[in-house]
């Protein structure tokens, strides 16, 4: 079983191996610069379903079923499914879990859910409570618009600082089985940080402080330097949030400019129509499980810190004028880690 | 000339809306309400009538024009049937617009399904 080091970092004793990852993404994501790295893509946002919510459920279900299949396992072999999405009562995950029948821990960490799920899944595996677990999250442009902004029926334009919710899902399979795979070695749980941002159309700026706080705490707890990681990968700060991220890091005498990448800024390749880039749990999840997992397996990247940030507000709290509390969870994924 | 003045006035009103959308965190619904009430208030203060005279449809078609019609209707009804007209006149004057919005909204909702932008 792992141990706690420093203020709030977990060091896994037997780092759980990520033996398989699977990503599903929509048409806009496929047309982006990382389109080829997704394992499965779909063209129509309904994907043959009657509603967008059913389509998101299908994205989630495909990712979970396919990652199990890719590891040559059956749903019965999996002890637990950890995951969530952005919808009320996390219906994409809950309804998908109904289909696969794996014992399910439903989580809500907004866009931080992928890291949150992976951390809890790793704890279950390293703690000896499970041999195989699956961690998965999803998001969908049309369901998120309905949930957090306006339904598509209203046809309202978006503000320039807004990001585009990614229609995608990602799933990882964690196991105690040994072998040379990318492994979860450390994890730092996020504190809820709120610097008083109230603009729901500028989520990146609200989340950047949480990302910086968690990363610095992680590096201090583990005694690692700013450039220990080949990549520090944030989930969905977007272009606006990324510039604030670097400024805040600079204010704390840190410099991540050489290693930092942001899934939200990468996924659409700076397409102007997408404003400040991508967002949503599916953004970080599909980029991690698509492009970056493959880079890890091929050892082009050996040390990756995945930092997924989430905004923990609701449409109600935002309309009542409350500020946006944010969280960032970090999980360190390393290839050939020796301890 | 009519076209130009209508374009200038209508364009200015829409530009104001776009600035509010882009530069503030006001929701679209709040901006709609602000525009309608602004139309009512400006008409009550006698400031909107000259804008309508100059801009015509450019001032009447945007949402502030709806507020203008509400206020005008209320004034007219008060003149005709007393103070109660202040309550009934606005909606009476705009009844055609409201009914058209409901009817066409209904038809469009039945025929079309919203899709994401290509």
Coordinates of C-alpha atoms in Angstrom, one line a residue:
Chain A
X1 CA 0.0 0.0 0.0
X2 CA 1.2 3.5 -0.8
X3 CA 2.0 6.2 1.6
X4 CA 1.5 9.9 2.0
X5 CA 4.4 12.2 1.4
X6 CA 4.7 15.9 2.1
X7 CA 1.5 17.8 2.6
X8 CA -1.0 15.9 0.4
X9 CA 0.7 13.7 -2.1
X10 CA 0.3 10.0 -2.4
X11 CA 3.2 7.8 -3.4
X12 CA 2.1 4.4 -4.7
X13 CA 4.1 1.5 -3.4
X14 CA 3.3 -0.7 -6.4
X15 CA 2.4 1.9 -9.0
X16 CA -0.7 0.6 -10.8
X17 CA 0.0 0.0 -14.5
X18 CA -2.2 1.6 -17.2
X19 CA -2.3 -1.4 -19.5
X20 CA -4.8 0.1 -21.9
X21 CA -6.4 3.4 -22.8
X22 CA -9.1 4.2 -25.2
X23 CA -10.4 7.5 -26.6
X24 CA -13.6 8.4 -28.4
X25 CA -14.1 11.8 -30.1
X26 CA -16.4 13.7 -32.3
X27 CA -16.1 15.4 -35.7
X28 CA -14.6 18.7 -34.6
X29 CA -12.0 16.9 -32.5
X30 CA -11.2 14.6 -35.4
X31 CA -10.6 17.6 -37.7
X32 CA -8.1 19.0 -35.2
X33 CA -4.4 18.4 -35.2
X34 CA -4.8 15.3 -32.9
X35 CA -7.6 13.8 -34.9
X36 CA -5.5 10.7 -35.9
X37 CA -4.7 9.9 -32.2
X38 CA -8.3 9.1 -31.2
X39 CA -9.1 5.5 -31.2
X40 CA -12.7 5.9 -32.4
X41 CA -14.4 9.0 -33.9
X42 CA -18.0 9.8 -34.9
X43 CA -19.3 12.4 -37.3
X44 CA -22.8 13.2 -36.2
X45 CA -23.2 14.7 -32.7
X46 CA -26.3 12.5 -32.2
X47 CA -24.3 9.4 -33.2
X48 CA -27.5 7.6 -34.2
X49 CA -29.2 8.3 -30.8
X50 CA -32.4 10.3 -30.2
X51 CA -30.9 12.8 -27.8
X52 CA -27.5 14.4 -27.2
X53 CA -27.6 12.9 -23.7
X54 CA -28.0 9.4 -25.1
X55 CA -25.1 10.2 -27.5
X56 CA -22.9 11.1 -24.6
X57 CA -23.9 7.9 -22.8
X58 CA -22.9 6.0 -25.9
X59 CA -19.5 7.8 -26.1
X60 CA -18.8 6.9 -22.5
X61 CA -20.0 3.3 -22.9
X62 CA -17.8 2.8 -26.0
X63 CA -14.8 4.0 -24.2
X64 CA -15.3 1.7 -21.2
X65 CA -16.2 -1.4 -23.3
X66 CA -13.3 -0.8 -25.7
X67 CA -10.7 -0.3 -23.1
X68 CA -11.7 -3.6 -21.4
X69 CA -11.6 -5.3 -24.8
X70 CA -8.3 -3.8 -25.6
X71 CA -6.8 -5.3 -22.4
X72 CA -8.3 -8.7 -23.4
X73 CA -10.6 -8.7 -20.5
X74 CA -14.4 -9.0 -19.9
X75 CA -16.5 -6.6 -17.9
X76 CA -16.8 -9.3 -15.2
X77 CA -13.1 -9.1 -14.6
X78 CA -13.3 -5.4 -13.6
X79 CA -13.7 -4.8 -9.9
X80 CA -14.8 -1.1 -10.1
X81 CA -15.6 1.6 -12.5
X82 CA -14.7 5.1 -11.4
X83 CA -15.9 8.0 -13.3
X84 CA -18.3 10.9 -14.0
X85 CA -19.3 13.6 -16.5
X86 CA -20.7 17.1 -16.5
X87 CA -24.4 16.5 -16.5
X88 CA -26.9 16.7 -13.6
X89 CA -26.7 13.5 -11.6
X90 CA -23.9 12.4 -13.9
X91 CA -26.3 10.6 -16.1
X92 CA -23.9 9.8 -18.9
X93 CA -21.7 7.7 -16.6
X94 CA -24.5 6.3 -14.4
X95 CA -26.6 5.1 -17.4
X96 CA -23.5 3.7 -19.1
X97 CA -22.6 1.8 -15.9
X98 CA -26.1 0.3 -16.0
X99 CA -25.2 -1.2 -19.4
X100 CA -21.8 -2.7 -18.5
X101 CA -22.8 -3.9 -15.0
X102 CA -19.5 -3.1 -13.3
X103 CA -19.7 -1.9 -9.7
X104 CA -19.7 1.9 -10.1
X105 CA -18.3 4.8 -8.1
X106 CA -19.9 7.9 -9.6
X107 CA -17.7 11.0 -9.2
X108 CA -18.2 14.7 -9.9
X109 CA -15.2 16.9 -10.1
X110 CA -16.4 18.8 -13.2
X111 CA -13.5 18.8 -15.7
X112 CA -11.1 17.5 -13.1
X113 CA -13.0 14.2 -13.0
X114 CA -10.5 12.2 -15.1
X115 CA -7.6 12.8 -12.8
X116 CA -9.9 12.4 -9.7
X117 CA -11.1 9.0 -11.1
X118 CA -7.6 7.9 -12.0
X119 CA -6.3 8.8 -8.5
X120 CA -9.1 6.9 -6.7
X121 CA -8.7 4.0 -9.1
X122 CA -5.0 3.8 -8.4
X123 CA -5.6 3.9 -4.7
X124 CA -8.0 1.0 -5.0
X125 CA -5.5 -1.0 -7.0
X126 CA -2.4 -0.2 -4.9
X127 CA -4.4 -0.7 -1.7
X128 CA -5.1 -4.3 -2.8
X129 CA -8.8 -3.9 -3.2
X130 CA -9.0 -4.5 -6.9
X131 CA -6.9 -6.2 -9.6
X132 CA -8.5 -4.3 -12.4
X133 CA -10.3 -1.0 -12.4
X134 CA -11.5 1.3 -15.2
X135 CA -11.6 5.1 -14.9
X136 CA -13.5 7.0 -17.5
X137 CA -15.1 10.4 -18.1
X138 CA -17.0 12.1 -20.9
X139 CA -18.4 15.4 -22.1
X140 CA -20.5 16.5 -25.1
X141 CA -20.8 19.9 -26.6
X142 CA -24.5 19.9 -26.9
X143 CA -25.3 18.5 -23.5
X144 CA -22.9 20.8 -21.8
X145 CA -24.4 23.8 -23.6
X146 CA -27.8 22.8 -22.3
X147 CA -26.5 22.1 -18.8
X148 CA -24.3 25.1 -18.2
X149 CA -25.1 27.8 -20.8
X150 CA -28.1 27.8 -23.1
X151 CA -29.8 25.0 -25.1
X152 CA -28.8 25.0 -28.8
X153 CA -32.4 25.9 -29.6
X154 CA -31.8 29.4 -28.3
X155 CA -29.0 30.0 -30.9
X156 CA -27.1 32.4 -28.7
X157 CA -23.5 33.4 -29.7
X158 CA -20.6 32.7 -27.3
X159 CA -18.3 35.3 -25.8
X160 CA -14.7 35.4 -27.1
X161 CA -13.2 34.1 -23.8
X162 CA -15.5 31.1 -23.8
X163 CA -14.2 27.6 -24.6
X164 CA -15.9 24.9 -26.6
X165 CA -16.9 21.8 -24.7
X166 CA -15.3 18.8 -26.3
X167 CA -17.5 15.9 -27.4
X168 CA -15.3 13.0 -26.3
X169 CA -14.5 10.4 -23.8
X170 CA -11.4 8.7 -22.4
X171 CA -11.0 5.5 -20.4
X172 CA -8.0 3.9 -18.7
X173 CA -7.6 0.4 -17.4
X174 CA -5.5 0.2 -14.2
X175 CA -4.1 -3.0 -12.8
X176 CA -1.8 -4.5 -10.3
X177 CA -0.4 -6.8 -13.0
X178 CA 3.3 -6.2 -13.6
X179 CA 4.9 -5.4 -16.9
X180 CA 6.4 -2.4 -18.7
X181 CA 3.5 0.0 -19.0
X182 CA 2.9 3.6 -18.1
X183 CA 2.2 3.5 -14.4
X184 CA 0.6 5.9 -11.9
X185 CA 3.4 6.7 -9.5
X186 CA 2.2 9.7 -7.4
X187 CA -0.9 11.7 -7.0
X188 CA -1.7 15.0 -5.4
X189 CA -5.2 15.8 -4.5
X190 CA -6.5 19.3 -5.1
X191 CA -7.8 21.8 -2.6
X192 CA -10.7 24.0 -3.6
X193 CA -9.4 27.4 -4.6
X194 CA -11.5 30.4 -5.2
X195 CA -10.0 33.8 -6.1
X196 CA -13.4 35.3 -6.7
X197 CA -13.8 34.9 -10.4
X198 CA -17.4 35.1 -11.4
X199 CA -17.4 35.0 -15.2
X200 CA -18.7 31.6 -16.3
X201 CA -17.6 32.4 -19.8
X202 CA -14.0 32.5 -18.7
X203 CA -13.5 29.3 -16.9
X204 CA -9.8 29.0 -17.8
X205 CA -8.9 32.1 -15.8
X206 CA -10.9 30.8 -12.8
X207 CA -9.1 27.4 -12.9
X208 CA -5.5 28.5 -13.5
X209 CA -4.8 29.4 -9.9
X210 CA -5.9 25.9 -8.7
X211 CA -3.7 24.2 -11.3
X212 CA -0.6 26.3 -10.2
X213 CA -1.3 25.6 -6.6
X214 CA -1.6 21.8 -7.0
X215 CA 1.4 21.6 -9.3
X216 CA 3.7 23.5 -6.9
X217 CA 2.5 21.5 -4.0
X218 CA 3.1 18.3 -5.9
X219 CA 6.7 19.3 -6.8
X220 CA 7.4 20.3 -3.2
X221 CA 6.0 17.1 -1.8
X222 CA 7.9 14.9 -4.2
X223 CA 11.0 17.0 -4.2
X224 CA 10.9 17.3 -7.9
X225 CA 12.1 20.3 -9.9
X226 CA 10.1 22.3 -12.4
X227 CA 11.6 20.4 -15.3
X228 CA 11.5 16.9 -13.8
X229 CA 8.5 16.1 -16.0
X230 CA 8.7 15.8 -19.8
X231 CA 5.2 17.2 -19.9
X232 CA 3.0 18.9 -17.4
X233 CA -0.4 18.4 -19.0
X234 CA -3.3 20.5 -17.9
X235 CA -6.8 19.5 -18.9
X236 CA -8.7 22.5 -20.2
X237 CA -7.3 25.9 -19.2
X238 CA -7.6 27.1 -22.8
X239 CA -5.4 29.8 -24.3
X240 CA -6.6 32.5 -22.0
X241 CA -6.2 30.4 -18.9
X242 CA -2.8 29.2 -20.1
X243 CA -1.3 32.7 -20.2
X244 CA -2.7 33.3 -16.7
X245 CA -1.2 30.0 -15.6
X246 CA 2.3 31.0 -16.7
X247 CA 1.9 34.4 -15.1
X248 CA 0.9 32.9 -11.7
X249 CA 3.7 30.3 -11.9
X250 CA 6.1 33.2 -12.5
X251 CA 4.7 35.0 -9.5
X252 CA 5.6 32.0 -7.4
X253 CA 9.1 31.8 -8.8
X254 CA 8.4 28.7 -11.0
X255 CA 8.7 28.3 -14.7
X256 CA 6.8 25.6 -16.5
X257 CA 7.0 27.2 -20.0
X258 CA 9.3 24.5 -21.2
X259 CA 7.2 21.5 -20.1
X260 CA 3.6 22.8 -19.9
X261 CA 1.0 21.7 -22.5
X262 CA -2.7 22.2 -22.3
X263 CA -5.2 19.8 -23.8
X264 CA -7.8 22.6 -24.3
X265 CA -5.4 24.8 -26.2
X266 CA -4.1 21.8 -28.3
X267 CA -7.2 19.9 -29.3
X268 CA -8.5 22.3 -31.9
X269 CA -5.1 23.6 -33.0
X270 CA -6.0 27.3 -32.3
X271 CA -9.1 27.3 -34.6
X272 CA -10.6 30.7 -34.1
X273 CA -14.2 29.5 -34.2
X274 CA -13.4 27.6 -31.0
X275 CA -12.6 30.8 -29.2
X276 CA -10.2 29.9 -26.4
X277 CA -10.0 26.2 -27.2
X278 CA -11.6 23.0 -25.8
X279 CA -13.0 22.3 -22.3
X280 CA -14.9 19.5 -20.5
X281 CA -13.9 16.3 -18.9
X282 CA -13.7 14.7 -22.3
X283 CA -11.0 17.2 -23.4
X284 CA -8.3 16.1 -21.0
X285 CA -9.5 12.5 -21.0
X286 CA -9.5 12.0 -24.7
X287 CA -6.1 13.7 -25.2
X288 CA -4.6 11.7 -22.3
X289 CA -6.0 8.4 -23.5
X290 CA -5.4 9.3 -27.2
X291 CA -2.2 11.1 -28.1
X292 CA -0.4 11.2 -24.7
X293 CA -0.9 7.6 -23.7
X294 CA 0.6 6.5 -27.1
X295 CA 3.5 8.8 -26.6
X296 CA 4.1 7.2 -23.1
X297 CA 3.9 3.7 -24.5
X298 CA 6.4 4.5 -27.2
X299 CA 8.5 6.2 -24.6
X300 CA 8.7 9.5 -26.4
X301 CA 7.4 10.9 -23.2
X302 CA 8.6 9.2 -20.0
X303 CA 7.3 11.4 -17.2
X304 CA 4.0 13.0 -17.5
X305 CA 2.1 15.0 -14.8
X306 CA -1.6 15.1 -15.7
X307 CA -3.4 17.9 -14.0
X308 CA -7.1 18.1 -14.6
X309 CA -8.8 21.3 -13.4
X310 CA -12.5 21.6 -12.7
X311 CA -14.8 24.5 -11.9
X312 CA -17.2 23.4 -9.1
X313 CA -20.0 25.9 -9.7
X314 CA -23.5 25.2 -10.9
X315 CA -25.7 27.3 -13.2
X316 CA -27.8 28.2 -10.1
X317 CA -24.8 29.4 -8.1
X318 CA -23.5 31.4 -11.0
X319 CA -26.9 33.1 -11.5
X320 CA -27.0 33.9 -7.8
X321 CA -23.7 35.8 -8.3
X322 CA -21.5 33.3 -6.5
X323 CA -17.8 33.1 -7.5
X324 CA -16.4 29.9 -9.1
X325 CA -14.6 27.5 -6.8
X326 CA -12.0 25.5 -8.7
X327 CA -10.0 22.3 -8.1
X328 CA -7.0 20.7 -9.7
X329 CA -6.0 17.1 -9.2
X330 CA -2.6 15.9 -10.3
X331 CA -1.5 12.3 -11.2
X332 CA 2.0 11.4 -12.2
X333 CA 2.2 8.8 -15.0
X334 CA 5.7 7.5 -15.6
X335 CA 7.2 4.9 -18.0
X336 CA 9.8 2.6 -16.5
X337 CA 9.6 4.2 -13.1
X338 CA 12.1 2.6 -10.7
X339 CA 11.0 4.0 -7.4
Chain B
X1 CA -32.0 57.6 -47.4
X2 CA -34.5 55.6 -45.4
X3 CA -32.4 52.5 -45.8
X4 CA -29.3 54.3 -44.6
X5 CA -30.9 55.8 -41.5
X6 CA -32.6 52.4 -40.6
X7 CA -29.3 50.7 -41.0
X8 CA -27.4 53.2 -38.8
X9 CA -30.0 53.1 -36.0
X10 CA -30.6 49.3 -36.2
X11 CA -26.9 48.6 -36.5
X12 CA -26.1 50.8 -33.5
X13 CA -28.6 49.1 -31.3
X14 CA -27.3 45.6 -32.3
X15 CA -23.7 46.7 -31.8
X16 CA -24.6 47.8 -28.3
X17 CA -26.0 44.3 -27.7
X18 CA -22.9 42.7 -29.1
X19 CA -20.7 44.8 -26.9
X20 CA -22.7 43.7 -23.8
X21 CA -22.4 40.1 -24.9
X22 CA -18.7 40.3 -25.5
X23 CA -17.5 42.6 -22.7
X24 CA -19.7 41.8 -19.8
X25 CA -20.8 38.6 -18.1
X26 CA -24.5 39.4 -18.6
X27 CA -26.5 36.4 -19.9
X28 CA -28.3 36.7 -23.2
X29 CA -31.7 36.6 -21.3
X30 CA -30.7 39.5 -19.1
X31 CA -29.6 41.5 -22.2
X32 CA -33.0 40.9 -23.8
X33 CA -34.8 42.1 -20.7
X34 CA -32.6 45.2 -20.4
X35 CA -33.3 46.1 -24.1
X36 CA -37.1 45.8 -23.7
X37 CA -37.2 47.8 -20.5
X38 CA -34.8 50.3 -21.9
X39 CA -37.2 50.8 -24.9
X40 CA -40.1 51.3 -22.5
X41 CA -38.1 53.8 -20.3
X42 CA -36.8 55.8 -23.3
X43 CA -40.3 56.0 -24.8
X44 CA -41.7 57.2 -21.5
X45 CA -39.0 59.9 -21.3
X46 CA -39.9 60.9 -24.8
X47 CA -36.4 60.0 -26.1
X48 CA -37.2 57.0 -28.3
X49 CA -39.9 58.7 -30.5
X50 CA -37.3 60.9 -32.3
X51 CA -35.1 57.8 -32.8
X52 CA -38.1 56.0 -34.5
X53 CA -38.8 59.1 -36.6
X54 CA -35.2 59.1 -37.9
X55 CA -34.5 55.3 -38.0
X56 CA -37.9 53.8 -38.8
X57 CA -37.7 50.1 -38.9
X58 CA -34.1 50.3 -37.7
X59 CA -35.5 51.4 -34.3
X60 CA -38.8 49.4 -34.3
X61 CA -37.5 46.0 -35.2
X62 CA -34.8 45.5 -32.5
X63 CA -36.0 44.6 -29.0
X64 CA -36.0 48.2 -27.8
X65 CA -38.7 48.7 -30.5
X66 CA -40.8 46.1 -28.7
X67 CA -40.5 48.2 -25.5
X68 CA -41.4 51.3 -27.6
X69 CA -44.6 49.6 -28.8
X70 CA -45.5 48.5 -25.3
X71 CA -45.2 52.0 -24.0
X72 CA -47.0 53.6 -26.9
X73 CA -49.8 51.1 -26.5
X74 CA -50.1 52.0 -22.9
X75 CA -50.3 55.7 -23.6
X76 CA -52.9 55.2 -26.3
X77 CA -55.1 53.0 -24.1
X78 CA -54.9 55.5 -21.2
X79 CA -56.1 58.2 -23.5
X80 CA -59.0 56.1 -24.7
X81 CA -60.2 54.2 -21.6
X82 CA -58.5 55.8 -18.6
X83 CA -55.9 54.6 -16.2
X84 CA -56.7 50.9 -16.6
X85 CA -55.3 51.2 -20.1
X86 CA -51.8 51.5 -18.6
X87 CA -52.1 47.8 -17.8
X88 CA -54.0 46.6 -20.9
X89 CA -52.7 48.9 -23.6
X90 CA -49.2 47.5 -23.9
X91 CA -50.0 44.0 -24.6
X92 CA -53.0 44.9 -26.8
X93 CA -50.7 47.0 -29.1
X94 CA -48.1 44.2 -29.3
X95 CA -50.6 41.3 -29.5
X96 CA -49.8 40.6 -33.1
X97 CA -46.1 40.4 -32.4
X98 CA -46.5 38.2 -29.4
X99 CA -48.9 35.8 -31.2
X100 CA -46.6 35.7 -34.3
X101 CA -43.6 34.8 -32.1
X102 CA -45.5 32.0 -30.4
X103 CA -47.0 30.7 -33.7
X104 CA -43.7 30.8 -35.7
X105 CA -41.7 29.5 -32.7
X106 CA -44.1 26.6 -32.5
X107 CA -44.0 25.8 -36.2
X108 CA -40.2 26.0 -36.3
X109 CA -39.9 23.8 -33.1
X110 CA -42.1 21.2 -34.7
X111 CA -40.3 21.1 -38.1
X112 CA -36.6 21.5 -37.1
X113 CA -34.2 19.8 -34.7
X114 CA -31.3 22.0 -33.5
X115 CA -27.9 20.8 -34.5
X116 CA -24.4 21.9 -33.7
X117 CA -22.7 24.3 -36.1
X118 CA -20.6 22.7 -38.9

